mmCIF file of C-alpha atoms and ligand atoms in Angstrom:
data_model
loop_
_atom_site.group_PDB
_atom_site.id
_atom_site.type_symbol
_atom_site.label_atom_id
_atom_site.label_comp_id
_atom_site.label_asym_id
_atom_site.label_seq_id
_atom_site.Cartn_x
_atom_site.Cartn_y
_atom_site.Cartn_z
ATOM 1 C CA MET A 1 24.868 -116.949 -96.447
ATOM 2 C CA THR A 2 27.543 -114.510 -95.293
ATOM 3 C CA ASN A 3 29.340 -114.791 -92.014
ATOM 4 C CA LEU A 4 27.551 -111.737 -90.691
ATOM 5 C CA THR A 5 24.130 -113.332 -91.190
ATOM 6 C CA LYS A 6 25.311 -116.573 -89.636
ATOM 7 C CA GLN A 7 26.631 -114.750 -86.605
ATOM 8 C CA SER A 8 23.613 -112.697 -85.782
ATOM 9 C CA GLY A 9 20.648 -113.812 -87.819
ATOM 10 C CA TYR A 10 17.726 -116.160 -87.415
ATOM 11 C CA SER A 11 19.507 -119.409 -86.548
ATOM 12 C CA GLU A 12 21.576 -117.890 -83.746
ATOM 13 C CA THR A 13 18.478 -116.261 -82.274
ATOM 14 C CA MET A 14 16.662 -119.597 -82.384
ATOM 15 C CA GLN A 15 19.565 -121.294 -80.595
ATOM 16 C CA CYS A 16 19.189 -118.815 -77.722
ATOM 17 C CA VAL A 17 15.428 -119.343 -77.698
ATOM 18 C CA GLU A 18 15.974 -123.103 -77.510
ATOM 19 C CA VAL A 19 18.310 -122.822 -74.490
ATOM 20 C CA ILE A 20 15.772 -120.628 -72.715
ATOM 21 C CA ARG A 21 12.780 -122.846 -73.576
ATOM 22 C CA LYS A 22 14.623 -125.866 -72.192
ATOM 23 C CA LYS A 23 15.090 -124.073 -68.867
ATOM 24 C CA ASP A 24 11.584 -122.655 -68.706
ATOM 25 C CA PRO A 25 9.457 -124.661 -71.172
ATOM 26 C CA ASN A 26 5.981 -123.201 -70.767
ATOM 27 C CA PHE A 27 6.709 -119.585 -69.961
ATOM 28 C CA ILE A 28 5.817 -116.931 -72.537
ATOM 29 C CA PRO A 29 7.034 -113.438 -71.608
ATOM 30 C CA LYS A 30 4.951 -110.585 -72.956
ATOM 31 C CA VAL A 31 7.104 -107.646 -71.950
ATOM 32 C CA GLY A 32 10.876 -107.342 -72.211
ATOM 33 C CA ILE A 33 12.667 -104.989 -69.825
ATOM 34 C CA ILE A 34 16.245 -103.770 -70.152
ATOM 35 C CA LEU A 35 17.495 -102.848 -66.721
ATOM 36 C CA GLY A 36 20.025 -99.998 -66.916
ATOM 37 C CA SER A 37 22.467 -98.830 -64.228
ATOM 38 C CA GLY A 38 20.985 -99.051 -60.736
ATOM 39 C CA LEU A 39 17.824 -100.891 -61.750
ATOM 40 C CA GLY A 40 19.121 -104.386 -61.002
ATOM 41 C CA PRO A 41 17.039 -104.628 -57.773
ATOM 42 C CA LEU A 42 13.854 -104.625 -59.874
ATOM 43 C CA ALA A 43 14.867 -108.111 -61.017
ATOM 44 C CA ASP A 44 14.829 -109.261 -57.354
ATOM 45 C CA GLU A 45 11.075 -108.655 -57.301
ATOM 46 C CA ILE A 46 10.347 -110.996 -60.170
ATOM 47 C CA GLU A 47 8.315 -113.976 -58.990
ATOM 48 C CA ASN A 48 8.934 -117.596 -60.009
ATOM 49 C CA LYS A 49 12.100 -116.466 -61.659
ATOM 50 C CA VAL A 50 14.460 -118.365 -63.871
ATOM 51 C CA ALA A 51 17.832 -116.659 -64.423
ATOM 52 C CA ILE A 52 20.030 -117.546 -67.359
ATOM 53 C CA PRO A 53 23.560 -116.080 -67.425
ATOM 54 C CA TYR A 54 24.473 -114.556 -70.785
ATOM 55 C CA ASN A 55 27.418 -116.928 -71.082
ATOM 56 C CA GLU A 56 24.946 -119.834 -71.374
ATOM 57 C CA LEU A 57 23.328 -118.188 -74.392
ATOM 58 C CA PRO A 58 25.261 -118.993 -77.581
ATOM 59 C CA GLY A 59 26.750 -115.925 -79.217
ATOM 60 C CA VAL A 60 25.725 -113.457 -76.498
ATOM 61 C CA PRO A 61 28.721 -111.461 -75.264
ATOM 62 C CA SER A 62 29.041 -110.862 -71.513
ATOM 63 C CA SER A 63 29.089 -107.244 -70.374
ATOM 64 C CA THR A 64 32.441 -105.888 -69.190
ATOM 65 C CA VAL A 65 31.003 -102.934 -67.246
ATOM 66 C CA PRO A 66 30.685 -102.889 -63.424
ATOM 67 C CA GLY A 67 26.999 -102.547 -62.487
ATOM 68 C CA HIS A 68 25.877 -104.394 -65.634
ATOM 69 C CA GLU A 69 25.762 -108.059 -64.609
ATOM 70 C CA GLY A 70 24.750 -110.204 -67.499
ATOM 71 C CA SER A 71 21.752 -112.465 -67.199
ATOM 72 C CA LEU A 72 18.334 -112.903 -68.678
ATOM 73 C CA ILE A 73 15.635 -113.244 -66.026
ATOM 74 C CA LEU A 74 12.195 -114.649 -66.736
ATOM 75 C CA GLY A 75 9.216 -114.531 -64.410
ATOM 76 C CA ASN A 76 6.246 -112.463 -63.291
ATOM 77 C CA LEU A 77 6.501 -108.829 -62.282
ATOM 78 C CA SER A 78 3.376 -107.076 -60.982
ATOM 79 C CA GLY A 79 1.317 -109.828 -62.587
ATOM 80 C CA VAL A 80 2.895 -109.486 -66.044
ATOM 81 C CA PRO A 81 5.045 -112.235 -67.594
ATOM 82 C CA VAL A 82 8.369 -110.508 -68.281
ATOM 83 C CA VAL A 83 11.855 -111.229 -69.507
ATOM 84 C CA CYS A 84 14.511 -108.881 -68.127
ATOM 85 C CA MET A 85 17.940 -108.162 -69.490
ATOM 86 C CA LYS A 86 19.937 -107.569 -66.330
ATOM 87 C CA GLY A 87 22.939 -105.920 -67.869
ATOM 88 C CA ARG A 88 23.331 -104.832 -71.461
ATOM 89 C CA ILE A 89 26.003 -104.736 -74.102
ATOM 90 C CA HIS A 90 27.410 -101.332 -75.072
ATOM 91 C CA LEU A 91 29.114 -100.601 -78.367
ATOM 92 C CA TYR A 92 32.026 -98.956 -76.515
ATOM 93 C CA GLU A 93 32.962 -102.381 -75.135
ATOM 94 C CA GLY A 94 34.211 -103.167 -78.616
ATOM 95 C CA VAL A 95 31.414 -105.569 -79.433
ATOM 96 C CA ALA A 96 30.342 -105.572 -83.078
ATOM 97 C CA ALA A 97 27.134 -103.586 -83.585
ATOM 98 C CA HIS A 98 25.283 -106.617 -84.997
ATOM 99 C CA LYS A 99 25.704 -108.433 -81.636
ATOM 100 C CA ILE A 100 23.088 -106.075 -80.178
ATOM 101 C CA LYS A 101 20.466 -107.846 -82.305
ATOM 102 C CA LEU A 102 20.631 -111.186 -80.585
ATOM 103 C CA LEU A 103 19.022 -110.599 -77.185
ATOM 104 C CA ILE A 104 16.430 -108.168 -78.499
ATOM 105 C CA ARG A 105 15.288 -110.634 -81.160
ATOM 106 C CA THR A 106 15.365 -113.459 -78.623
ATOM 107 C CA ILE A 107 12.974 -111.435 -76.460
ATOM 108 C CA LYS A 108 10.660 -110.970 -79.453
ATOM 109 C CA GLN A 109 10.921 -114.610 -80.476
ATOM 110 C CA LEU A 110 10.053 -115.794 -76.951
ATOM 111 C CA GLY A 111 6.693 -114.059 -77.373
ATOM 112 C CA ALA A 112 7.067 -110.469 -76.129
ATOM 113 C CA HIS A 113 5.225 -107.624 -77.863
ATOM 114 C CA THR A 114 6.688 -104.717 -75.918
ATOM 115 C CA LEU A 115 10.150 -103.653 -74.795
ATOM 116 C CA ILE A 116 10.743 -101.263 -71.915
ATOM 117 C CA LEU A 117 14.258 -99.817 -71.909
ATOM 118 C CA THR A 118 15.933 -97.965 -69.086
ATOM 119 C CA ASN A 119 19.284 -96.228 -68.977
ATOM 120 C CA ALA A 120 21.471 -93.713 -67.191
ATOM 121 C CA ALA A 121 21.880 -90.383 -68.950
ATOM 122 C CA GLY A 122 23.339 -86.929 -68.575
ATOM 123 C CA SER A 123 20.898 -84.015 -68.741
ATOM 124 C CA LEU A 124 21.361 -81.113 -71.148
ATOM 125 C CA ARG A 125 18.683 -79.111 -69.377
ATOM 126 C CA LYS A 126 19.842 -77.521 -66.164
ATOM 127 C CA GLU A 127 16.418 -77.746 -64.531
ATOM 128 C CA VAL A 128 16.405 -81.559 -64.956
ATOM 129 C CA ILE A 129 18.905 -82.676 -62.342
ATOM 130 C CA ALA A 130 20.623 -85.843 -61.118
ATOM 131 C CA GLY A 131 18.221 -88.306 -59.528
ATOM 132 C CA GLU A 132 15.283 -87.295 -61.751
ATOM 133 C CA ILE A 133 13.770 -89.519 -64.443
ATOM 134 C CA ALA A 134 12.728 -88.678 -67.999
ATOM 135 C CA LEU A 135 10.694 -90.390 -70.700
ATOM 136 C CA ILE A 136 12.438 -90.564 -74.081
ATOM 137 C CA THR A 137 10.246 -89.052 -76.796
ATOM 138 C CA ASP A 138 12.663 -89.471 -79.703
ATOM 139 C CA HIS A 139 16.349 -89.984 -80.373
ATOM 140 C CA ILE A 140 19.340 -88.743 -82.322
ATOM 141 C CA ASN A 141 21.759 -91.499 -83.307
ATOM 142 C CA PHE A 142 25.243 -90.009 -82.940
ATOM 143 C CA GLN A 143 26.968 -93.400 -82.641
ATOM 144 C CA HIS A 144 27.789 -93.444 -86.356
ATOM 145 C CA THR A 145 26.759 -97.068 -86.672
ATOM 146 C CA VAL A 146 23.556 -99.104 -86.690
ATOM 147 C CA PRO A 147 23.197 -102.776 -85.650
ATOM 148 C CA LEU A 148 21.144 -103.534 -88.770
ATOM 149 C CA ILE A 149 23.968 -102.949 -91.245
ATOM 150 C CA GLY A 150 24.738 -106.060 -93.251
ATOM 151 C CA PRO A 151 22.316 -108.380 -95.027
ATOM 152 C CA ASN A 152 18.729 -107.914 -93.860
ATOM 153 C CA ASP A 153 17.298 -110.742 -91.763
ATOM 154 C CA GLU A 154 13.928 -110.979 -93.514
ATOM 155 C CA GLU A 155 12.543 -113.301 -90.829
ATOM 156 C CA PHE A 156 12.517 -110.362 -88.431
ATOM 157 C CA GLY A 157 11.623 -107.337 -90.502
ATOM 158 C CA GLU A 158 11.961 -105.288 -93.625
ATOM 159 C CA ARG A 159 15.174 -103.751 -94.897
ATOM 160 C CA PHE A 160 14.125 -100.149 -94.272
ATOM 161 C CA VAL A 161 12.541 -99.485 -90.924
ATOM 162 C CA ALA A 162 10.644 -96.322 -89.976
ATOM 163 C CA MET A 163 11.701 -94.455 -86.848
ATOM 164 C CA ASP A 164 8.672 -92.215 -86.423
ATOM 165 C CA ASN A 165 6.715 -93.208 -83.322
ATOM 166 C CA ALA A 166 9.696 -95.400 -82.342
ATOM 167 C CA TYR A 167 8.844 -94.515 -78.743
ATOM 168 C CA ASP A 168 5.213 -95.577 -78.713
ATOM 169 C CA LYS A 169 2.966 -92.597 -78.115
ATOM 170 C CA SER A 170 0.189 -94.527 -76.472
ATOM 171 C CA LEU A 171 2.564 -96.304 -74.042
ATOM 172 C CA ARG A 172 4.167 -92.953 -73.201
ATOM 173 C CA GLN A 173 0.750 -91.510 -72.468
ATOM 174 C CA LYS A 174 -0.020 -94.416 -70.146
ATOM 175 C CA LEU A 175 3.278 -94.012 -68.314
ATOM 176 C CA LYS A 176 2.617 -90.316 -67.853
ATOM 177 C CA LEU A 177 -0.818 -91.043 -66.401
ATOM 178 C CA VAL A 178 0.630 -93.606 -63.977
ATOM 179 C CA ALA A 179 3.433 -91.198 -62.990
ATOM 180 C CA GLU A 180 0.917 -88.474 -62.239
ATOM 181 C CA LYS A 181 -1.333 -90.807 -60.272
ATOM 182 C CA HIS A 182 1.554 -92.052 -58.132
ATOM 183 C CA GLY A 183 3.222 -88.664 -57.660
ATOM 184 C CA VAL A 184 6.401 -89.592 -59.542
ATOM 185 C CA PRO A 185 7.836 -86.538 -61.335
ATOM 186 C CA LEU A 186 8.507 -87.576 -64.949
ATOM 187 C CA HIS A 187 10.291 -85.295 -67.425
ATOM 188 C CA GLU A 188 10.500 -86.008 -71.132
ATOM 189 C CA GLY A 189 12.870 -85.252 -73.957
ATOM 190 C CA VAL A 190 15.080 -86.279 -76.859
ATOM 191 C CA TYR A 191 17.965 -88.693 -76.149
ATOM 192 C CA ILE A 192 21.176 -88.423 -78.124
ATOM 193 C CA ALA A 193 23.241 -91.611 -78.220
ATOM 194 C CA VAL A 194 27.012 -91.307 -78.377
ATOM 195 C CA LEU A 195 29.472 -94.146 -78.775
ATOM 196 C CA GLY A 196 31.497 -93.485 -75.590
ATOM 197 C CA PRO A 197 33.304 -94.680 -73.540
ATOM 198 C CA ASN A 198 34.578 -91.151 -72.897
ATOM 199 C CA PHE A 199 32.091 -88.639 -71.598
ATOM 200 C CA GLU A 200 31.453 -85.767 -73.983
ATOM 201 C CA SER A 201 33.469 -82.592 -74.197
ATOM 202 C CA PRO A 202 31.693 -79.373 -73.149
ATOM 203 C CA ALA A 203 31.822 -78.219 -76.802
ATOM 204 C CA GLU A 204 30.060 -81.416 -77.892
ATOM 205 C CA ILE A 205 27.349 -80.820 -75.317
ATOM 206 C CA ARG A 206 26.826 -77.255 -76.584
ATOM 207 C CA ALA A 207 26.556 -78.685 -80.111
ATOM 208 C CA PHE A 208 24.075 -81.382 -78.989
ATOM 209 C CA LYS A 209 21.877 -78.686 -77.414
ATOM 210 C CA VAL A 210 21.704 -76.959 -80.790
ATOM 211 C CA LEU A 211 20.784 -80.301 -82.403
ATOM 212 C CA GLY A 212 17.794 -80.562 -80.077
ATOM 213 C CA ALA A 213 18.953 -83.119 -77.492
ATOM 214 C CA ASP A 214 17.770 -83.094 -73.884
ATOM 215 C CA MET A 215 19.612 -86.187 -72.588
ATOM 216 C CA VAL A 216 22.841 -87.898 -73.588
ATOM 217 C CA GLY A 217 23.904 -91.500 -73.094
ATOM 218 C CA MET A 218 25.837 -94.422 -74.541
ATOM 219 C CA SER A 219 23.137 -97.068 -74.981
ATOM 220 C CA THR A 220 19.468 -97.654 -75.872
ATOM 221 C CA VAL A 221 19.337 -96.381 -79.466
ATOM 222 C CA PRO A 222 20.856 -99.506 -81.099
ATOM 223 C CA GLU A 223 18.471 -101.680 -79.075
ATOM 224 C CA VAL A 224 15.491 -99.516 -80.044
ATOM 225 C CA ILE A 225 16.392 -99.741 -83.743
ATOM 226 C CA VAL A 226 16.571 -103.556 -83.559
ATOM 227 C CA ALA A 227 13.347 -103.699 -81.542
ATOM 228 C CA ARG A 228 11.458 -101.584 -84.059
ATOM 229 C CA HIS A 229 12.840 -103.631 -86.942
ATOM 230 C CA CYS A 230 11.337 -106.803 -85.476
ATOM 231 C CA GLY A 231 8.070 -105.111 -84.540
ATOM 232 C CA LEU A 232 8.389 -104.711 -80.781
ATOM 233 C CA LYS A 233 6.600 -101.711 -79.283
ATOM 234 C CA VAL A 234 9.074 -99.570 -77.398
ATOM 235 C CA VAL A 235 9.068 -97.246 -74.446
ATOM 236 C CA ALA A 236 12.238 -95.910 -72.796
ATOM 237 C CA ILE A 237 13.059 -93.996 -69.642
ATOM 238 C CA SER A 238 16.325 -92.353 -68.562
ATOM 239 C CA THR A 239 17.578 -91.921 -65.044
ATOM 240 C CA ILE A 240 19.448 -88.635 -64.960
ATOM 241 C CA THR A 241 22.771 -89.173 -63.214
ATOM 242 C CA ASN A 242 24.418 -85.824 -63.901
ATOM 243 C CA LEU A 243 24.228 -82.534 -65.729
ATOM 244 C CA ALA A 244 26.140 -83.040 -68.981
ATOM 245 C CA ALA A 245 29.800 -82.091 -69.392
ATOM 246 C CA GLY A 246 30.602 -78.420 -68.860
ATOM 247 C CA MET A 247 27.283 -77.661 -67.153
ATOM 248 C CA GLU A 248 28.656 -78.192 -63.647
ATOM 249 C CA ASP A 249 31.912 -77.261 -61.994
ATOM 250 C CA LYS A 250 33.165 -80.842 -61.738
ATOM 251 C CA SER A 251 34.347 -83.693 -63.898
ATOM 252 C CA LEU A 252 31.999 -86.572 -64.662
ATOM 253 C CA SER A 253 32.728 -90.033 -63.270
ATOM 254 C CA HIS A 254 31.200 -93.505 -63.480
ATOM 255 C CA ASP A 255 31.041 -93.568 -59.656
ATOM 256 C CA ASP A 256 28.692 -90.576 -59.759
ATOM 257 C CA THR A 257 26.694 -92.290 -62.491
ATOM 258 C CA LEU A 258 26.196 -95.337 -60.258
ATOM 259 C CA LEU A 259 25.389 -93.234 -57.174
ATOM 260 C CA TYR A 260 22.709 -91.097 -58.832
ATOM 261 C CA ALA A 261 21.452 -94.016 -60.896
ATOM 262 C CA LYS A 262 20.523 -95.655 -57.602
ATOM 263 C CA ILE A 263 18.595 -92.570 -56.466
ATOM 264 C CA GLY A 264 16.728 -92.228 -59.759
ATOM 265 C CA ALA A 265 16.172 -95.962 -59.910
ATOM 266 C CA LYS A 266 13.926 -95.780 -56.821
ATOM 267 C CA LYS A 267 11.506 -93.516 -58.721
ATOM 268 C CA LEU A 268 11.767 -95.596 -61.877
ATOM 269 C CA HIS A 269 11.261 -98.800 -59.927
ATOM 270 C CA LYS A 270 8.054 -97.419 -58.391
ATOM 271 C CA LEU A 271 6.833 -96.124 -61.751
ATOM 272 C CA LEU A 272 7.477 -99.348 -63.656
ATOM 273 C CA LYS A 273 5.835 -101.545 -61.051
ATOM 274 C CA ALA A 274 2.779 -99.292 -60.923
ATOM 275 C CA PHE A 275 2.633 -99.208 -64.733
ATOM 276 C CA LEU A 276 2.770 -103.009 -65.051
ATOM 277 C CA GLU A 277 0.176 -103.406 -62.333
ATOM 278 C CA GLU A 278 -2.193 -100.833 -63.800
ATOM 279 C CA TYR A 279 -2.030 -102.261 -67.337
ATOM 280 C CA GLN A 280 -1.558 -105.889 -66.252
ATOM 281 C CA ASP A 281 -4.428 -107.317 -68.331
ATOM 282 C CA GLU A 282 -3.559 -105.466 -71.510
ATOM 283 C CA LEU A 283 0.178 -106.163 -71.232
ATOM 284 C CA SER A 284 -0.270 -109.860 -70.420
ATOM 285 C CA GLN A 285 -2.113 -110.637 -73.689
HETATM 286 N N1 HPA B 301 27.134 -88.754 -71.024
HETATM 287 C C1 HPA B 301 27.039 -89.980 -71.605
HETATM 288 N N2 HPA B 301 26.538 -91.031 -70.981
HETATM 289 C C2 HPA B 301 26.102 -90.881 -69.722
HETATM 290 C C3 HPA B 301 26.180 -89.633 -69.071
HETATM 291 C C4 HPA B 301 26.716 -88.517 -69.757
HETATM 292 O O1 HPA B 301 26.800 -87.390 -69.241
HETATM 293 N N3 HPA B 301 25.669 -89.815 -67.816
HETATM 294 C C5 HPA B 301 25.303 -91.130 -67.735
HETATM 295 N N4 HPA B 301 25.567 -91.773 -68.880
#
């Protein structure tokens, strides 16, 4: 067994699962949720919650980004047993790509069948402005790495994983129905993932528009690839925190990201709760 497999494969995942099961022995989450910038308050609404800081989970790196506290939170949200990642790991923090596998596979191994991802993103479409939310229909991986490189962990999935329907069509349809019913405007589009931590140059944004991207961000895609590899259904939503570089007359900043993430998060919060409630029976199986 190579070092890479040892560090991020089956046994390390099972060690995390064991720590969690000891803290919350009989709880089986069915839906995993990754809470992006501004969505932390959703975790406050989880009932009967058990919170486990990332530093208690062997091998899980703690996030170094303000606004991304690191803990796994288990409990019931709108009647659905969930496990939330409050805070995520970004590749720009210098963490090896394979480290992304651990929490996603832990979520799967705990019993979840679905993963809902949220993030903050810049918009490449000028009509989709800061504070709006958008469903991800597909992605472009511009991070030039993939967490699955290295020996394949057969326990989780096959070597070559398909990326068509990565963002589950039927779940997207359900989210759109719920959004319409509850009067939450929901855009949709293709998300391009960059490595960061710098924001893009205006020339890069012009190039990404030609490639077919509608949103740009520094997360989500590695997690989605790992999730699909281990068979989790995926749905992902971006909170738009800014128009992308060069589209407005001001420089981008993380402060603005956090400010608008909070505004968008209110809509996303409402949408996710309504979605879980509406499909409670189906999602809890
Ligand atoms: N670019 C990359 N990541 C982001 C952006 C952006 O404009 N906004 C929020 N996250």
